[in-house]
Short mmCIF file of C-alpha atoms in Angstrom, two decimals:
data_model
loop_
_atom_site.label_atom_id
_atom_site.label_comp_id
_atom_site.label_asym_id
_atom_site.label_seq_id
_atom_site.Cartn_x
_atom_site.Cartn_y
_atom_site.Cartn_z
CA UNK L 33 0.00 0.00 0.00
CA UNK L 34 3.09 2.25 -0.50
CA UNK L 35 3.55 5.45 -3.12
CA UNK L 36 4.68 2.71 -5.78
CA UNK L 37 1.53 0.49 -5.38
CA UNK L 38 -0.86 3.06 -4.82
CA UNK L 39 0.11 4.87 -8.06
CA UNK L 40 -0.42 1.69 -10.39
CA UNK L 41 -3.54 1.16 -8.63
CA UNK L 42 -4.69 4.92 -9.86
CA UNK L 43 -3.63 4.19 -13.32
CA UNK L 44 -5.33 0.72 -13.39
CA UNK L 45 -8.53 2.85 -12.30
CA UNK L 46 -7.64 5.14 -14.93
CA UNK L 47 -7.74 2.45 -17.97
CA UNK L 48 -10.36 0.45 -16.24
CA UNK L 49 -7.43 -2.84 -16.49
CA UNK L 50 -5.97 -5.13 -14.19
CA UNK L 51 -2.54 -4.54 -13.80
CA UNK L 52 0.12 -6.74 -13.15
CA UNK L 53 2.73 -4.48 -11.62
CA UNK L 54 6.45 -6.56 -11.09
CA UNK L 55 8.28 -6.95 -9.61
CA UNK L 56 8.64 -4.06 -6.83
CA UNK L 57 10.63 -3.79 -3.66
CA UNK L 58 8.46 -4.37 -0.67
CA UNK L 59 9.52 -3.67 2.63
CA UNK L 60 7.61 -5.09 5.21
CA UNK L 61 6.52 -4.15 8.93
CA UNK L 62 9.49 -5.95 10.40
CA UNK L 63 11.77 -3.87 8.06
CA UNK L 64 12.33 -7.27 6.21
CA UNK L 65 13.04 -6.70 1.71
CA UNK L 66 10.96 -8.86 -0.66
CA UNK L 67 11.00 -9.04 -4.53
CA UNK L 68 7.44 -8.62 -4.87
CA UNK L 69 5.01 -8.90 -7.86
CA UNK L 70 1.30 -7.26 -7.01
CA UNK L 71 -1.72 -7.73 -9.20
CA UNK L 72 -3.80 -5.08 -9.04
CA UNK L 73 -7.93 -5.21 -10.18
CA UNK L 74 -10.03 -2.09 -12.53
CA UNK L 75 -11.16 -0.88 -9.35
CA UNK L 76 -8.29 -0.23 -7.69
CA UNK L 77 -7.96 -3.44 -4.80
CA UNK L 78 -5.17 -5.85 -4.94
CA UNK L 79 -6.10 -9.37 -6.24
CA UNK L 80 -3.01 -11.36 -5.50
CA UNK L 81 0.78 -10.46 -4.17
CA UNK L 82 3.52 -12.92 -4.91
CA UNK L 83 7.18 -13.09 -3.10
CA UNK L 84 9.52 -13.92 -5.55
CA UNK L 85 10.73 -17.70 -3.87
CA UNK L 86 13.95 -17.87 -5.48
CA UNK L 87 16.57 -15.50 -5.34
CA UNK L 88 18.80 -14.84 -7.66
CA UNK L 89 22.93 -13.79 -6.96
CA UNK L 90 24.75 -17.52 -5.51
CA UNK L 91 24.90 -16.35 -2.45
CA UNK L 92 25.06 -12.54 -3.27
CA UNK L 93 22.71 -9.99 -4.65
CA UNK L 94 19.27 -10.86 -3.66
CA UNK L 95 20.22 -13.65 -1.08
CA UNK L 96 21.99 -11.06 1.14
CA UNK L 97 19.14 -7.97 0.46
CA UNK L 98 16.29 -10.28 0.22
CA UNK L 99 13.97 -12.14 2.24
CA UNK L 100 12.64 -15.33 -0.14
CA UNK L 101 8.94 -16.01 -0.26
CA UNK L 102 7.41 -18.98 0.78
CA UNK L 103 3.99 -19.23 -0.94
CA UNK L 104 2.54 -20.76 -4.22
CA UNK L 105 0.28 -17.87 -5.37
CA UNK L 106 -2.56 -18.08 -7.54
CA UNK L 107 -5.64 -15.98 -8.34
CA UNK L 108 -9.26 -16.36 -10.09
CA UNK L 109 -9.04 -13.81 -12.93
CA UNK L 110 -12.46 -12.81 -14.56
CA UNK L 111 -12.98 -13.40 -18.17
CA UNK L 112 -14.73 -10.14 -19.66
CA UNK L 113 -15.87 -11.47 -22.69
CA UNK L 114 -17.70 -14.22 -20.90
CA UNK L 115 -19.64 -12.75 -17.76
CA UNK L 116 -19.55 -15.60 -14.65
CA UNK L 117 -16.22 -17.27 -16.19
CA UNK L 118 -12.82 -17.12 -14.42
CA UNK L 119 -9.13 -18.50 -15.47
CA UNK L 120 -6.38 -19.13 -12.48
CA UNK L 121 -3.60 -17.64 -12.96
CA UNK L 122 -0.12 -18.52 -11.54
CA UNK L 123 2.59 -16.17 -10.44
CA UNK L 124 6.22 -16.49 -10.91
CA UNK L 125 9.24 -14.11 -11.16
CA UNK L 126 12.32 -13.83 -13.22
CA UNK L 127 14.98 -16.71 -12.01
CA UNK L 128 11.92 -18.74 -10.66
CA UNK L 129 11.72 -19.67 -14.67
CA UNK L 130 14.67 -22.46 -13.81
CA UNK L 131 12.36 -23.98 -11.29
CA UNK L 132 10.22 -26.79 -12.74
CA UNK L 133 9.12 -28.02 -9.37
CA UNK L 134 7.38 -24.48 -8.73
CA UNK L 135 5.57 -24.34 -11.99
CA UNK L 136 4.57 -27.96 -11.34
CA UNK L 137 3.18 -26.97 -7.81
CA UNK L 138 1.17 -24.03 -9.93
CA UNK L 139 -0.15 -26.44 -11.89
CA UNK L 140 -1.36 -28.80 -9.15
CA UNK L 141 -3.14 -25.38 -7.63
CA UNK L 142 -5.33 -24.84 -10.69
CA UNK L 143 -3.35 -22.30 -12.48
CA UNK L 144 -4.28 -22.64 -16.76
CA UNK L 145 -2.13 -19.95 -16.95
CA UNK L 146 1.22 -18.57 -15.59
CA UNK L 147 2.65 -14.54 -15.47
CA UNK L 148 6.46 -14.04 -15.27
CA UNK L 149 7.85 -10.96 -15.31
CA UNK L 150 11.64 -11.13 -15.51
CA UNK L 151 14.72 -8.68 -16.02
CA UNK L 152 16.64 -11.41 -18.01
CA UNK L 153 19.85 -10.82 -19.69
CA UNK L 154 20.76 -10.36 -22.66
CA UNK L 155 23.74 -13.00 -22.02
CA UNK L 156 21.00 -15.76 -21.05
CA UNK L 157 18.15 -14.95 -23.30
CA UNK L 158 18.17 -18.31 -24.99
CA UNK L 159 17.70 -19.99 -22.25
CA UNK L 160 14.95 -17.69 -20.86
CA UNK L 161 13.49 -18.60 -24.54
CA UNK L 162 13.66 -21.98 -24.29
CA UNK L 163 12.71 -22.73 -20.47
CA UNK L 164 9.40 -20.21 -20.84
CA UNK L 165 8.50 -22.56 -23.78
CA UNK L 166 9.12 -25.83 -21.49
CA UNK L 167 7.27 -24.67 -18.64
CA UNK L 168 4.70 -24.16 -21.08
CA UNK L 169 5.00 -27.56 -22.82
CA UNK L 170 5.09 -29.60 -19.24
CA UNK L 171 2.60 -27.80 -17.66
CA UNK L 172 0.23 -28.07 -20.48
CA UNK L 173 -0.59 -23.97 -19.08
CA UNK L 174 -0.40 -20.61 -20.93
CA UNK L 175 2.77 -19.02 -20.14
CA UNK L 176 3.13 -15.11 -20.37
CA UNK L 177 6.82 -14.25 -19.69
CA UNK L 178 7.48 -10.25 -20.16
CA UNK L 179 11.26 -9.37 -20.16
CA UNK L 180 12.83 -5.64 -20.03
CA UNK L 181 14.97 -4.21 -22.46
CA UNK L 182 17.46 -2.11 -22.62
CA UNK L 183 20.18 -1.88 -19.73
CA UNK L 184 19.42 -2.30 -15.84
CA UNK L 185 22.43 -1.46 -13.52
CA UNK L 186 24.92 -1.43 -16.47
CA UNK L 187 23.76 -4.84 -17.90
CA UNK L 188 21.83 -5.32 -21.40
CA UNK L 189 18.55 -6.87 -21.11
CA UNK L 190 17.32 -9.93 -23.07
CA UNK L 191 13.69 -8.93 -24.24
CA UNK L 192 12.27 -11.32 -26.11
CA UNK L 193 9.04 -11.25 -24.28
CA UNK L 194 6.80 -14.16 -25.18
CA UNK L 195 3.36 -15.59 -24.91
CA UNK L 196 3.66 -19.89 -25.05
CA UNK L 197 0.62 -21.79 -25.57
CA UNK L 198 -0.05 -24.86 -23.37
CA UNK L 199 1.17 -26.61 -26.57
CA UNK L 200 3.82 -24.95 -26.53
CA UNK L 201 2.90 -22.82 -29.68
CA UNK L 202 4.60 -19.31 -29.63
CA UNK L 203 1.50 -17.43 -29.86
CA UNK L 204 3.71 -14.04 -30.07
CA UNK L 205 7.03 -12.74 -29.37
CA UNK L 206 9.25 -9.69 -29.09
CA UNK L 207 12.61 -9.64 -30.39
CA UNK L 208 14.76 -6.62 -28.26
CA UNK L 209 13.14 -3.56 -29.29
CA UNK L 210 10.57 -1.63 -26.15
CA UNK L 211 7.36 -2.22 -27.25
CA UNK L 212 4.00 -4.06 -27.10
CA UNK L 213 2.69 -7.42 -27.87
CA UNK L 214 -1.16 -8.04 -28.07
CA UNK L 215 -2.42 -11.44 -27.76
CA UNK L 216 -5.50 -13.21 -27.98
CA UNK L 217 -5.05 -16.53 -25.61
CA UNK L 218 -7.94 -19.19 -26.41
CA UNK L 219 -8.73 -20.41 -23.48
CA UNK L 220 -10.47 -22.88 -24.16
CA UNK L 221 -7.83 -24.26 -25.76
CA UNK L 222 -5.71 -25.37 -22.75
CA UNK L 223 -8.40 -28.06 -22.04
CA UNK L 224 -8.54 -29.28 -25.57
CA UNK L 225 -4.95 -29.43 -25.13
CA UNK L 226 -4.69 -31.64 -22.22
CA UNK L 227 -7.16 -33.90 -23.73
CA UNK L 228 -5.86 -34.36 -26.56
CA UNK L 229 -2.38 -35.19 -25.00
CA UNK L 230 -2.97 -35.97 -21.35
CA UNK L 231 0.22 -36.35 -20.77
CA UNK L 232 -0.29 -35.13 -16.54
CA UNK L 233 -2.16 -37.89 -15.64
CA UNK L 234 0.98 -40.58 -16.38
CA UNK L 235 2.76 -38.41 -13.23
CA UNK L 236 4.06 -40.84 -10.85
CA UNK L 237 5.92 -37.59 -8.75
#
């Protein structure tokens, strides 16, 4: 409920949108630092705050600033064009992206589809690439991974911001350039997929 939050939550008033603003610093009431990613409704409320769970540095960097989170966050996200319909959505953040045990834990709460917001570099952006596509692939879930560009503390950013069908079908991607990508998800297209392939119910793990 700080400056940064409260001024995302006026513009997501503004443009009537929900808002998926991350990641942020939050610092708690116990003084305690969190990599936090906040999800924020048309009207203003928060629908769903995620603590980034793995931190990123070997030891360094976000280990030694950081506190990491502990829960597996989803949220019911309402589906305009069909009134009384919802879609869970995951949450995820950057580095959690090398995690398959998180995204499988996402899955196994409902999620159909999964937001990760990332400053990836440039230096790593295949991989980035390729694990948002397998995340996608395993999962059988939508996967909306939204990189920065440009440079952040003196290192050049990956981009390459992709949406992943739960075929794994890139459904749209950016190459390095600042800009937007609109995408139309079918969603009733991730069940169709896991029918047609239903691969999840062989898990013996």
């Amino acid at each position: 409920d700080g400056p940064t939050v409260s001024a995302i939550a006026a513009a997501a008033r503004d443009v009537n949108a929900v808002v998926h603003a991350g990641s942020i610093i939050e610092r708690d009431e116990d003084g305690d630092l969190w990599n936090t990613s906040v999800v924020i409704g048309p009207d203003g409320t928060t629908l769903a705050r995620y603590r980034k769970i793995h931190r990123f540095g070997f030891g360094t960097g976000e280990p030694k600033l950081l506190q990491p989170g502990r829960e597996i966050v989803t949220f019911d996200l309402a589906v305009p064009e069909a009134p009384g319909r919802t879609v869970r959505v995951g949450l995820a953040t950057c580095y959690d992206l090398r995690f398959p045990e998180l995204f499988r834990q996402l899955l196994d709460a409902g999620a159909e589809l999964v937001l990760v917001p990332a400053a990836w570099p440039v230096a790593r952006v295949a991989h980035w690439t390729l694990l948002g596509q397998a995340r996608a692939i395993e999962n059988q879930v939508v996967i909306v991974a939204v990189n920065t560009t440009g440079t952040h503390a003196g290192h050049e950013m990956g981009g390459c911001s992709q949406v992943v069908a739960a075929t794994g079908q890139v459904l749209g991607d950016l190459g390095s350039a600042a800009t937007t990508l609109i995408v139309d998800v079918d969603l009733d297209g991730i069940a169709r997929a896991r029918e047609a392939f239903p691969v999840l119910g062989d898990r013996r793990l």
